[in-house]
Amino acid sequence: MDDTGCYWLFDASDVGMLHVNAHDRRVLRANAAFCDMTGFGPNELCALMAHQLVYPDDIERDRTHHERLLATGQGYEIEKRYVRKTGEIVWVCETVNLVCDAQGHAASVFVVVRDITANKYAAPSNRSQNADAQQQALVAMVRELRESEQRFRVALAHTPILVYETDAQLRYRWMYNNPDRFGQYEIIGKRDDEVLPYEQVADLMRFKAEVLNTGGRARREIRLAFEGRVEYWDVHAEAVRDAQGHVTGLIVSALDITERKRIEDELRASEERMQMSMTIADAATWDYDMITGVLHWSASHFRLLGFEPTPDGRAEMRMWQDAIPPDDLERMLGEWQRAEKERDLFRSEHHIRRADGELIWARAAGRFFYDDAGRAVRFVGVFFDITDRKHTEEMFREADRRKDEFLAMLAHELRNPLAPVRNGLHILRLKNADDAIRKNVVGMMERQVAQMVRLVDDLLEVSRITRGKIELRRERVDLVSIVHSAIETASPSIEASKHHLTIDLPAEPVVLDADPVRLAQVIANLLNNAAKYTEEGGRIEVRARREGPLVAVSIRDTGMGIPPEMLHRVFDLFTQIDRTLGRAQGGLGIGLALVKRLVDMHGGTVDVHSEGRGMGCEFTVRLPVVNDASAAHATSMREIIQAPVTTSLRMLVVDDNHDAADSLAISLRMGGNETRTAYDGDGACDVAAEFLPDVVLLDIGLPGISGHE
């Protein structure tokens, strides 16, 4: 039995009570009634042994009874005399009971003491009556003490509480514990480091030594290691003093908080994971008490809105309302009212204006909580910054819109050359068409077919761009020859619009490591673009100049210019400055996208400058120059053109489009070649085995066996 168990009953009793060490009979505690009975104070008694209070003639009998108690464990009752502090004799009747620790070892003795001095000197009849009444009261008190002790023992056996006392050398005097947890350790009379390795109990011993030295009380969380497992204890320690005020030991109680620590660690880790997830997802939370009007924001909430977090996380409702534009606020409050009324989830996507003025998109979701009366009392939720997602969605919508416009433009561009081709075929069938008419019609049809071929080539370039299939065939090449080749390609467009072209190129060689065909295509596209968007009779200037390790090629025109809002989009696929279907030969809007892709692949850059509509524009391509090469090692565009092949070849044409296969075979045969045709994969294999062609012109998409196979 320890002080936390039933000392409350001990101290409150009107009957004298004494708690004594079972072995040396040192007084551990005495209640106020016992102090009044003997005249000693509590601290004075704790400095004495119990037998030092006994009248000398009764000491031997008292010792005999005590030894029998330790041997048998059976309580007893004895009448004897005490010597008060003043020297007076006091007759007492003691009821003595042994208290054992959890292992069944004798620990202490509880003594109930009644003052029977008056009875000893009273009339016999009165003494008998008083003795009977006191005896009954004493029996009831002892029974209550024993029942309280039993309840306390049962409680301790099923809780992680450890209670014990140490001496001034921190050796255990007695302990109450759970035998299933600590019964395997023999610790009475030992220090902690005599039971377990010092490194495992160092924190506990330092703590107890600190309390012992200060003579006060303290509380600390201690980490211990038991047989390979780590435990955490909430330890309370208080110094015990003798009558002279000297510290004689400690009373210690410890609560096992290992499971609580584990849960706290898991909760902390879960909170950290949640906060990390919220941070990564740009999420923020709110908690609004609808009764008190108190609003709390998470730190990420303050951060996303550009405010400095408050220490307690409290925010003002006006901060939230002022951050939402009026139209969005009205719509969002309507959703709030609906969700609250229907007890549904709150969902909203709206703008929020940050403290720095930036407008962002937010997606919010929340839930209401209601009291027993059905009144909404709390509103909690989370919102995410979805600005990037909204921008991406807008990009996709813009891409879809440009795609639709492209398809409409494509249909228009393909229909334009088809109409004159159809008309030309009709004219050629007329019997009264003379040679001059036929010659003009054939020329017209050639031009229109060439336009259709250009459109189809552009479509193929779109496919290569989107699939990343464009490949460069690099070599050392002179920039000047590339520019002249591009001008030759674009000359028909420039001459048709009667533009004035000026050329300013470096006199010294400028050698590039580039694909000459693709680079010529870049400059030709920019020249064609300038010719197309410049009114008849305009000026176009081509200029090249060195800029350190780079060469800058500029194509400037006096055309319609580019609006400021279009400057950052001109290099996007399917983008055209003039989208009207009325502009003849307007193109498909992929030329500049192809220019940028090809320049990027060459390690260069391309940019555009325009003062606005009607002010013309300038495109500048910058490319790295090869410094360790000379013009003598550079290839000119003329060298790329190979001499025509005049030798007759055996040629097999395979295409499931019969007209395409037959017309191509006729053309090749008229050029002096021997030809055969096939219209599917199996037929091609058969013809090839018999014909043994030098060249096979093979369509990829064939029925049966494909061209790849």
XYZ file of C-alpha atoms in Angstrom, residues 57-705:
649
model
C 8.610 -2.959 29.879
C 6.456 -3.645 26.761
C 9.252 -3.648 24.153
C 10.089 -7.374 24.255
C 6.450 -8.459 24.001
C 5.941 -6.004 21.156
C 9.027 -7.370 19.299
C 7.786 -10.970 19.663
C 4.429 -10.123 18.129
C 6.138 -8.327 15.235
C 8.414 -11.280 14.420
C 5.404 -13.612 14.433
C 3.675 -11.207 12.000
C 6.602 -11.382 9.573
C 6.748 -15.161 9.853
C 3.065 -15.951 9.470
C 1.597 -12.857 7.838
C -1.259 -13.029 10.365
C -2.349 -9.719 11.832
C -2.739 -9.266 15.560
C -4.064 -6.970 18.270
C -2.053 -5.877 21.319
C -2.387 -3.514 24.255
C 0.769 -1.663 25.243
C 2.069 1.630 26.450
C 3.610 4.526 24.549
C 5.819 7.205 26.050
C 4.696 10.639 24.882
C 7.179 13.334 23.997
C 6.389 14.956 27.356
C 7.228 11.708 29.179
C 3.617 10.786 29.984
C 2.400 7.213 29.614
C -0.365 6.487 27.078
C -2.165 3.185 26.971
C -3.015 2.090 23.420
C -4.674 -0.815 21.675
C -3.003 -1.601 18.329
C -4.408 -3.582 15.420
C -1.470 -4.598 13.258
C -1.576 -5.881 9.614
C 1.180 -6.822 7.205
C 1.312 -5.309 3.669
C 3.185 -7.228 0.929
C 4.453 -6.082 -2.454
C 3.354 -7.553 -5.818
C 5.790 -10.443 -5.430
C 4.372 -11.350 -2.016
C 7.329 -10.049 -0.048
C 6.759 -8.247 3.282
C 6.971 -4.536 2.580
C 5.352 -2.545 5.357
C 3.011 -2.665 8.328
C -0.165 -0.688 8.886
C -1.024 -0.044 12.544
C -4.361 1.260 13.812
C -3.878 2.786 17.250
C -6.631 3.581 19.777
C -5.951 5.563 22.963
C -7.402 3.420 25.810
C -5.852 5.381 28.654
C -9.250 6.585 29.845
C -10.609 3.041 29.786
C -7.713 1.796 31.850
C -8.653 4.203 34.645
C -12.465 4.115 34.211
C -15.027 1.905 36.023
C -14.994 -1.685 34.739
C -18.527 -1.533 33.296
C -17.812 1.673 31.406
C -14.540 0.292 30.109
C -16.308 -2.774 28.809
C -18.959 -0.747 26.952
C -16.447 1.697 25.506
C -14.147 -1.171 24.491
C -16.946 -2.948 22.639
C -17.920 0.164 20.716
C -14.342 1.028 19.849
C -13.636 -2.559 18.904
C -16.540 -2.563 16.423
C -15.401 0.752 14.931
C -11.867 -0.546 14.671
C -12.952 -3.746 12.923
C -14.979 -1.730 10.402
C -12.042 0.586 9.735
C -9.620 -2.273 9.249
C -12.060 -3.956 6.884
C -12.361 -0.727 4.898
C -8.586 -0.354 4.760
C -8.157 -3.920 3.530
C -10.867 -3.521 0.888
C -9.314 -0.246 -0.285
C -5.913 -1.899 -0.478
C -7.329 -4.797 -2.466
C -9.018 -2.462 -4.931
C -5.800 -0.524 -5.326
C -3.828 -3.726 -5.938
C -6.292 -4.869 -8.620
C -6.157 -1.435 -10.280
C -2.365 -1.410 -10.340
C -2.226 -4.931 -11.749
C -4.199 -3.815 -14.814
C -2.563 -0.449 -15.475
C 0.878 0.566 -16.727
C 1.510 2.538 -13.506
C 4.667 1.837 -11.525
C 5.020 3.119 -7.912
C 8.107 2.672 -5.767
C 10.372 4.203 -3.116
C 14.155 4.526 -3.117
C 16.672 5.374 -0.447
C 19.237 8.155 -0.661
C 21.502 5.925 -2.781
C 18.606 5.373 -5.248
C 18.215 1.731 -4.188
C 14.698 0.367 -4.289
C 13.032 -0.019 -0.874
C 9.692 -1.272 -2.161
C 7.679 -1.303 -5.383
C 4.153 -1.839 -6.560
C 3.985 -2.887 -10.170
C 2.445 -5.231 -12.689
C 4.213 -8.590 -12.160
C 3.617 -9.582 -15.794
C 5.763 -6.624 -16.892
C 8.351 -6.237 -14.146
C 8.154 -9.358 -11.996
C 11.169 -10.874 -13.774
C 13.470 -8.214 -12.335
C 14.771 -8.612 -8.753
C 15.248 -4.979 -7.886
C 14.595 -4.503 -4.134
C 17.824 -3.234 -2.618
C 19.359 -2.498 -6.045
C 19.866 0.544 -8.250
C 18.619 0.768 -11.843
C 22.101 0.236 -13.289
C 22.469 -2.948 -11.221
C 19.412 -4.389 -12.971
C 19.913 -3.123 -16.546
C 22.946 -1.793 -18.453
C 23.715 1.803 -17.534
C 23.260 3.166 -21.074
C 19.657 1.934 -21.035
C 18.743 3.643 -17.750
C 21.147 6.610 -17.780
C 18.384 9.184 -18.413
C 16.278 7.799 -15.552
C 19.178 7.737 -13.069
C 20.226 11.284 -13.964
C 16.664 12.470 -13.461
C 16.291 10.803 -10.058
C 19.704 12.079 -8.922
C 18.643 15.591 -9.912
C 15.452 15.400 -7.821
C 17.409 13.882 -4.919
C 19.959 16.708 -5.036
C 17.384 19.495 -5.237
C 15.112 17.896 -2.647
C 12.001 18.898 -4.560
C 9.710 17.291 -7.070
C 9.863 17.007 -10.859
C 8.293 15.351 -13.849
C 9.996 14.157 -17.017
C 9.478 11.927 -20.032
C 12.077 9.142 -19.921
C 13.154 6.735 -22.652
C 14.092 3.223 -21.474
C 15.147 0.033 -23.209
C 13.842 -3.337 -22.011
C 15.106 -6.511 -23.689
C 15.455 -4.962 -27.121
C 12.267 -2.869 -27.022
C 12.086 0.867 -26.445
C 9.586 2.230 -23.919
C 8.615 5.735 -22.887
C 7.556 6.641 -19.337
C 5.997 9.728 -17.788
C 7.901 9.820 -14.501
C 7.023 11.825 -11.316
C 9.557 11.933 -8.495
C 9.361 13.626 -5.073
C 11.983 13.742 -2.344
C 11.218 12.188 1.089
C 12.641 13.961 4.173
C 13.243 12.917 7.783
C 12.360 14.891 10.917
C 15.468 17.017 10.518
C 14.593 17.841 6.906
C 17.266 15.623 5.396
C 16.398 13.908 2.115
C 16.224 10.170 2.749
C 14.981 8.959 -0.635
C 12.381 9.353 -3.351
C 8.778 8.390 -3.957
C 8.433 7.722 -7.700
C 5.416 7.018 -9.861
C 5.742 6.252 -13.566
C 3.159 5.865 -16.308
C 3.917 3.820 -19.429
C 3.178 6.150 -22.375
C 4.807 4.012 -25.079
C 1.544 3.391 -26.916
C 0.576 7.040 -26.631
C 3.954 8.050 -28.071
C 3.515 5.602 -30.935
C 0.097 7.062 -31.736
C 1.448 10.609 -31.433
C 4.324 9.762 -33.778
C 1.936 8.204 -36.281
C -0.371 11.207 -36.071
C 2.587 13.553 -36.474
C 3.855 11.592 -39.472
C 0.348 11.517 -40.929
C 0.028 15.250 -40.396
C 3.395 15.832 -42.067
C 2.381 13.640 -45.018
C -0.912 15.470 -45.304
C 0.789 18.866 -45.117
C 3.321 17.749 -47.727
C 0.520 16.494 -49.973
C -1.382 19.722 -49.475
C 1.738 21.744 -50.257
C 2.548 19.718 -53.374
C -1.059 19.977 -54.536
C -1.175 23.721 -53.715
C -4.070 22.974 -51.360
C -5.324 25.130 -48.504
C -7.894 24.496 -45.776
C -10.373 26.594 -43.832
C -12.487 26.045 -40.702
C -15.347 28.466 -40.070
C -17.295 28.463 -36.785
C -20.673 29.732 -37.934
C -21.853 30.413 -34.361
C -18.906 32.492 -33.141
C -17.861 33.755 -36.566
C -14.269 32.641 -35.971
C -12.457 31.676 -39.178
C -9.213 29.690 -39.248
C -6.955 29.252 -42.287
C -4.091 26.854 -42.806
C -0.648 28.369 -43.396
C -0.911 27.336 -47.064
C -4.206 29.269 -47.277
C -2.467 32.478 -46.223
C 0.422 31.729 -48.572
C -1.748 31.070 -51.638
C -3.604 34.333 -51.073
C -0.362 36.237 -50.495
C -0.946 37.101 -46.806
C 1.369 36.661 -43.836
C 0.055 33.804 -41.608
C -1.219 34.797 -38.164
C 0.214 32.956 -35.107
C -3.102 31.253 -34.288
C -4.251 30.849 -37.899
C -7.220 33.187 -37.463
C -8.398 35.155 -40.470
C -11.007 37.810 -41.127
C -14.024 36.947 -43.262
C -13.558 40.193 -45.180
C -10.108 39.004 -46.354
C -11.837 36.105 -48.075
C -14.780 38.079 -49.440
C -12.612 40.933 -50.744
C -10.340 38.455 -52.545
C -13.163 37.126 -54.778
C -14.388 39.287 -57.696
C -18.050 40.366 -57.288
C -19.500 38.150 -60.042
C -17.650 35.096 -58.776
C -18.600 35.926 -55.170
C -22.292 36.106 -55.993
C -22.182 32.778 -57.806
C -20.140 31.146 -55.051
C -22.436 32.402 -52.252
C -25.357 30.913 -54.153
C -23.603 27.542 -54.137
C -22.888 27.993 -50.406
C -26.585 28.552 -49.662
C -27.629 25.604 -51.805
C -25.166 23.208 -50.186
C -26.106 24.357 -46.674
C -29.834 24.022 -47.346
C -29.606 20.622 -49.072
C -26.899 19.280 -46.722
C -24.792 18.589 -49.786
C -21.112 19.038 -50.521
C -20.105 22.573 -51.448
C -18.245 22.813 -54.771
C -17.101 25.924 -56.607
C -14.576 27.100 -59.178
C -13.936 30.830 -59.060
C -11.315 33.527 -59.308
C -9.336 34.789 -56.310
C -7.315 37.981 -56.341
C -4.117 37.639 -54.338
C -2.809 40.389 -52.081
C -0.322 41.371 -54.823
C -3.158 41.765 -57.337
C -2.552 38.554 -59.291
C -5.775 36.816 -60.336
C -5.743 33.037 -59.886
C -8.252 30.246 -60.324
C -9.379 28.213 -57.277
C -11.384 25.015 -56.933
C -13.079 24.787 -53.526
C -14.888 21.918 -51.813
C -16.424 22.017 -48.341
C -18.807 20.379 -45.916
C -21.255 21.718 -43.333
C -21.751 20.287 -39.837
C -25.074 20.611 -38.040
C -26.214 20.606 -34.402
C -29.095 18.537 -32.977
C -31.544 21.248 -34.012
C -30.450 20.949 -37.644
C -28.648 24.300 -37.656
C -25.374 24.569 -39.596
C -22.702 25.344 -37.003
C -19.432 24.679 -38.791
C -18.132 24.886 -42.339
C -14.797 23.260 -43.224
C -13.199 22.743 -46.575
C -10.223 22.852 -48.874
C -9.345 24.757 -52.013
C -6.712 24.213 -54.703
C -4.916 26.608 -57.001
C -6.003 25.382 -60.447
C -4.632 28.318 -62.419
C -2.226 26.126 -64.394
C -5.003 23.663 -65.169
C -7.277 26.456 -66.386
C -4.515 27.806 -68.605
C -3.934 24.325 -70.006
C -7.647 23.915 -70.685
C -7.662 27.276 -72.462
C -4.688 26.159 -74.549
C -6.527 22.997 -75.557
C -9.648 24.986 -76.421
C -7.533 27.358 -78.495
C -5.845 24.411 -80.206
C -9.237 22.883 -81.030
C -10.430 26.208 -82.391
C -7.306 26.567 -84.562
C -7.709 22.972 -85.733
C -11.316 23.630 -86.785
C -10.235 26.783 -88.605
C -7.400 24.825 -90.214
C -9.783 22.158 -91.510
C -12.068 24.837 -92.921
C -9.092 26.575 -94.507
C -7.795 23.262 -95.874
C -11.129 22.492 -97.523
C -11.107 25.960 -99.070
C -7.488 25.732 -100.238
C -7.993 22.292 -101.804
C -11.217 23.301 -103.505
C -9.602 26.332 -105.169
C -7.162 24.373 -107.418
C -9.611 21.530 -107.985
C -12.115 23.790 -109.717
C -9.730 24.972 -112.494
C -8.344 21.440 -112.907
C -11.855 20.119 -113.429
C -12.609 22.941 -115.853
C -9.349 22.247 -117.706
C -10.251 18.581 -118.142
C -13.600 19.587 -119.567
C -11.917 21.953 -122.048
C -9.435 19.298 -123.161
C -12.302 17.002 -124.055
C -13.869 19.594 -126.378
C -13.196 18.875 -130.043
C -13.093 22.535 -131.066
C -10.270 23.452 -128.643
C -7.258 24.536 -130.693
C -3.614 23.966 -129.746
C -3.184 27.404 -128.171
C -6.166 26.844 -125.883
C -4.955 23.364 -124.972
C -1.474 24.698 -124.217
C -2.849 27.406 -121.913
C -5.132 24.900 -120.172
C -2.277 22.447 -119.594
C -0.142 25.242 -118.133
C -2.997 26.295 -115.876
C -3.557 22.717 -114.719
C 0.151 22.269 -113.996
C 0.128 25.366 -111.793
C -2.962 24.235 -109.904
C -1.652 20.707 -109.438
C 1.630 22.172 -108.190
C -0.389 24.187 -105.652
C -2.191 21.035 -104.534
C 1.132 19.195 -104.223
C 2.448 22.039 -102.076
C -0.594 21.786 -99.818
C -0.179 18.022 -99.501
C 3.531 18.474 -98.762
C 2.573 20.961 -96.048
C 0.199 18.404 -94.551
C 2.980 15.835 -94.490
C 5.206 18.372 -92.738
C 2.487 18.826 -90.086
C 2.537 15.095 -89.476
C 6.323 15.052 -89.174
C 6.285 18.026 -86.790
C 3.653 16.563 -84.456
C 5.354 13.143 -84.381
C 8.898 14.509 -84.113
C 9.941 12.699 -87.298
C 11.906 15.524 -88.919
C 15.562 14.562 -89.329
C 18.491 16.756 -90.357
C 21.273 15.781 -92.784
C 24.018 18.093 -91.576
C 27.089 19.128 -93.508
C 29.405 22.146 -93.787
C 27.571 24.580 -96.028
C 27.954 28.242 -97.050
C 25.142 30.514 -95.814
C 25.216 32.670 -98.945
C 24.443 29.702 -101.218
C 21.550 28.716 -98.934
C 20.064 32.217 -99.080
C 20.351 32.360 -102.892
C 18.699 28.932 -103.190
C 15.831 30.106 -100.963
C 15.401 33.253 -103.050
C 15.191 31.153 -106.211
C 12.460 29.053 -104.561
C 10.454 32.104 -103.422
C 10.996 34.177 -106.588
C 7.690 33.203 -108.268
C 5.693 34.548 -105.295
C 7.792 37.705 -105.054
C 7.659 38.421 -108.797
C 3.937 37.658 -109.008
C 3.238 40.440 -106.478
C 5.779 42.802 -108.114
C 7.697 43.251 -104.844
C 11.058 44.989 -104.751
C 13.667 42.654 -103.216
C 16.995 43.874 -101.787
C 19.756 41.542 -100.615
C 22.588 42.408 -98.199
C 24.894 39.440 -97.482
C 28.417 39.218 -95.996
C 31.290 39.279 -98.469
C 33.306 36.707 -96.499
C 32.148 33.074 -96.248
C 29.816 32.179 -93.369
C 30.050 28.421 -92.805
C 27.305 26.552 -90.988
C 26.941 22.982 -89.786
C 23.437 22.527 -91.148
C 21.038 20.663 -93.370
C 21.170 22.868 -96.522
C 17.804 21.743 -97.862
C 15.966 22.335 -94.578
C 17.713 25.644 -93.922
C 16.828 26.849 -97.421
C 13.263 25.796 -96.676
C 13.313 28.024 -93.545
C 14.368 31.142 -95.441
C 12.068 30.372 -98.377
C 9.104 30.035 -96.036
C 9.880 33.420 -94.474
C 10.217 34.996 -97.945
C 6.942 33.451 -99.121
C 5.305 34.648 -95.907
C 6.561 38.195 -96.540
C 5.371 38.095 -100.155
C 1.938 36.805 -99.131
C 1.258 39.428 -96.434
C 2.697 42.426 -98.297
C 0.491 44.424 -100.648
C 1.473 44.451 -104.331
C 4.571 46.518 -105.072
C 5.925 46.331 -101.521
C 9.522 46.012 -100.393
C 11.248 42.928 -98.994
C 14.784 43.026 -97.594
C 17.058 40.062 -96.906
C 20.054 40.822 -94.721
C 22.699 38.662 -93.012
C 25.282 39.851 -90.473
C 27.678 38.344 -87.949
C 26.867 38.644 -84.229
C 29.857 37.124 -82.471
C 29.573 33.313 -82.692
C 26.222 33.657 -84.488
C 24.950 34.838 -87.824
C 21.628 36.709 -87.949
C 19.501 36.445 -91.105
C 16.667 39.010 -91.241
C 13.699 39.124 -93.623
C 11.931 42.494 -93.372
C 8.813 43.564 -95.274
C 6.488 46.546 -95.572
C 3.370 44.410 -95.335
C 0.287 44.280 -93.140
C 2.249 43.819 -89.897
C 1.308 41.754 -86.848
C -0.979 42.909 -84.005
C 0.746 42.881 -80.572
C -1.587 40.185 -79.236
C -0.527 37.831 -82.060
C 3.259 38.218 -81.765
C 3.645 35.350 -79.267
C 1.423 33.021 -81.325
C 2.681 33.380 -84.883
C 4.902 30.296 -84.527
C 2.015 28.063 -83.352
C 0.568 25.468 -85.720
C -2.466 26.519 -87.775
C -2.042 30.209 -86.874
C -2.646 32.853 -89.536
C -2.729 36.614 -89.135
C -5.479 37.041 -91.766
C -7.986 34.229 -91.218
C -10.515 35.339 -93.819
C -11.346 32.752 -96.415
C -11.401 35.471 -99.044
C -7.600 35.775 -99.212
C -6.532 33.686 -102.194
C -3.820 31.089 -101.639
C -3.775 31.884 -97.911
C -1.941 28.683 -96.957
C -2.549 26.345 -94.042
C -0.846 28.260 -91.250
C 2.017 25.826 -90.661
C 4.918 27.583 -92.397
C 6.115 29.577 -89.392
C 5.644 26.608 -87.032
C 7.892 24.589 -89.339
C 10.416 27.454 -89.427
C 10.702 27.538 -85.630
C 11.018 23.746 -85.343
C 13.773 23.560 -87.968
C 15.678 26.500 -86.470
C 15.462 24.940 -82.989
C 16.852 21.690 -84.393
C 19.812 23.633 -85.788
C 20.522 25.072 -82.324
C 19.355 28.531 -83.327
C 16.542 30.943 -82.500
C 13.912 32.827 -84.465
C 11.977 35.876 -83.342
C 9.633 38.433 -84.861
C 9.207 42.168 -84.451
C 6.356 44.378 -85.656
C 5.118 47.839 -84.730
C 1.536 46.736 -85.373
C -0.968 46.546 -88.196
C 0.173 48.164 -91.429
C 3.709 48.632 -90.115
C 5.356 45.572 -91.665
C 7.356 43.012 -89.714
C 10.842 41.535 -89.419
C 11.757 37.904 -88.775
C 15.309 37.199 -87.570
C 16.937 33.778 -87.579
C 20.124 33.358 -85.540
C 22.364 30.325 -86.145
C 25.741 29.208 -84.758
C 28.695 29.672 -87.125
C 31.472 27.111 -87.614
C 34.662 29.038 -86.824
C 37.290 26.442 -87.782
C 36.096 25.926 -91.330
C 36.613 27.849 -94.567
C 34.488 28.418 -97.605
C 36.648 25.961 -99.502
C 35.334 23.158 -97.355
C 31.730 24.244 -97.583
C 29.246 22.743 -99.990
C 27.207 25.019 -102.197
C 23.582 24.305 -102.979
C 24.477 23.788 -106.656
C 26.643 20.796 -105.732
C 23.643 19.152 -104.094
C 21.850 18.903 -107.432
C 22.913 15.617 -109.009
C 23.254 15.021 -112.710
C 20.128 13.493 -114.254
C 20.098 9.748 -114.702
C 19.819 8.849 -118.372
C 20.205 5.051 -118.119
C 17.022 3.072 -118.769
C 15.872 1.145 -115.655
C 13.495 -1.713 -114.969
C 10.923 -0.096 -112.642
C 8.036 -1.675 -110.689
C 5.244 0.631 -109.525
C 3.048 -0.724 -106.678
C -0.034 1.216 -105.533
C -3.572 0.122 -104.702
C -4.788 3.308 -106.430
C -4.920 1.983 -110.011
C -4.977 5.444 -111.616
C -1.953 6.575 -109.628
C 0.008 3.399 -110.456
C -0.891 3.407 -114.142
C -0.260 7.136 -114.699
C 3.117 6.984 -112.968
C 4.112 3.903 -114.960
C 3.163 5.663 -118.224
C 5.212 8.715 -117.265
C 8.247 6.576 -116.416
C 7.879 4.536 -119.583
C 7.745 7.717 -121.689
C 11.058 8.659 -120.012
C 12.694 5.581 -121.532
C 12.257 3.080 -118.665
C 10.742 -0.409 -118.741
C 7.839 -0.567 -116.227
C 5.424 -3.000 -114.612
C 2.551 -2.333 -112.164
C 0.986 -4.171 -109.232
C -1.981 -3.160 -107.048
C -1.471 -5.126 -103.823
C 1.299 -6.715 -101.764
C 0.883 -10.276 -102.975
C 0.805 -9.150 -106.622
C 3.941 -7.058 -106.081
C 5.831 -10.103 -104.767
C 4.792 -12.168 -107.761
C 5.714 -9.473 -110.326
C 9.027 -8.723 -108.626
C 10.044 -12.392 -108.646
C 9.466 -12.552 -112.413
C 10.442 -9.000 -113.481
C 13.538 -8.519 -111.219
C 13.239 -4.678 -111.187
C 16.111 -2.256 -110.608
C 13.799 0.152 -108.785
C 10.523 -0.404 -106.895
C 8.215 2.574 -106.224
C 6.189 1.101 -103.363
C 3.089 2.445 -101.641
C 3.088 1.770 -97.864
C -0.637 1.294 -97.270
C -1.457 -1.779 -99.350
C -4.158 -4.418 -98.900
C -2.937 -7.819 -97.753
C 0.808 -7.418 -97.311
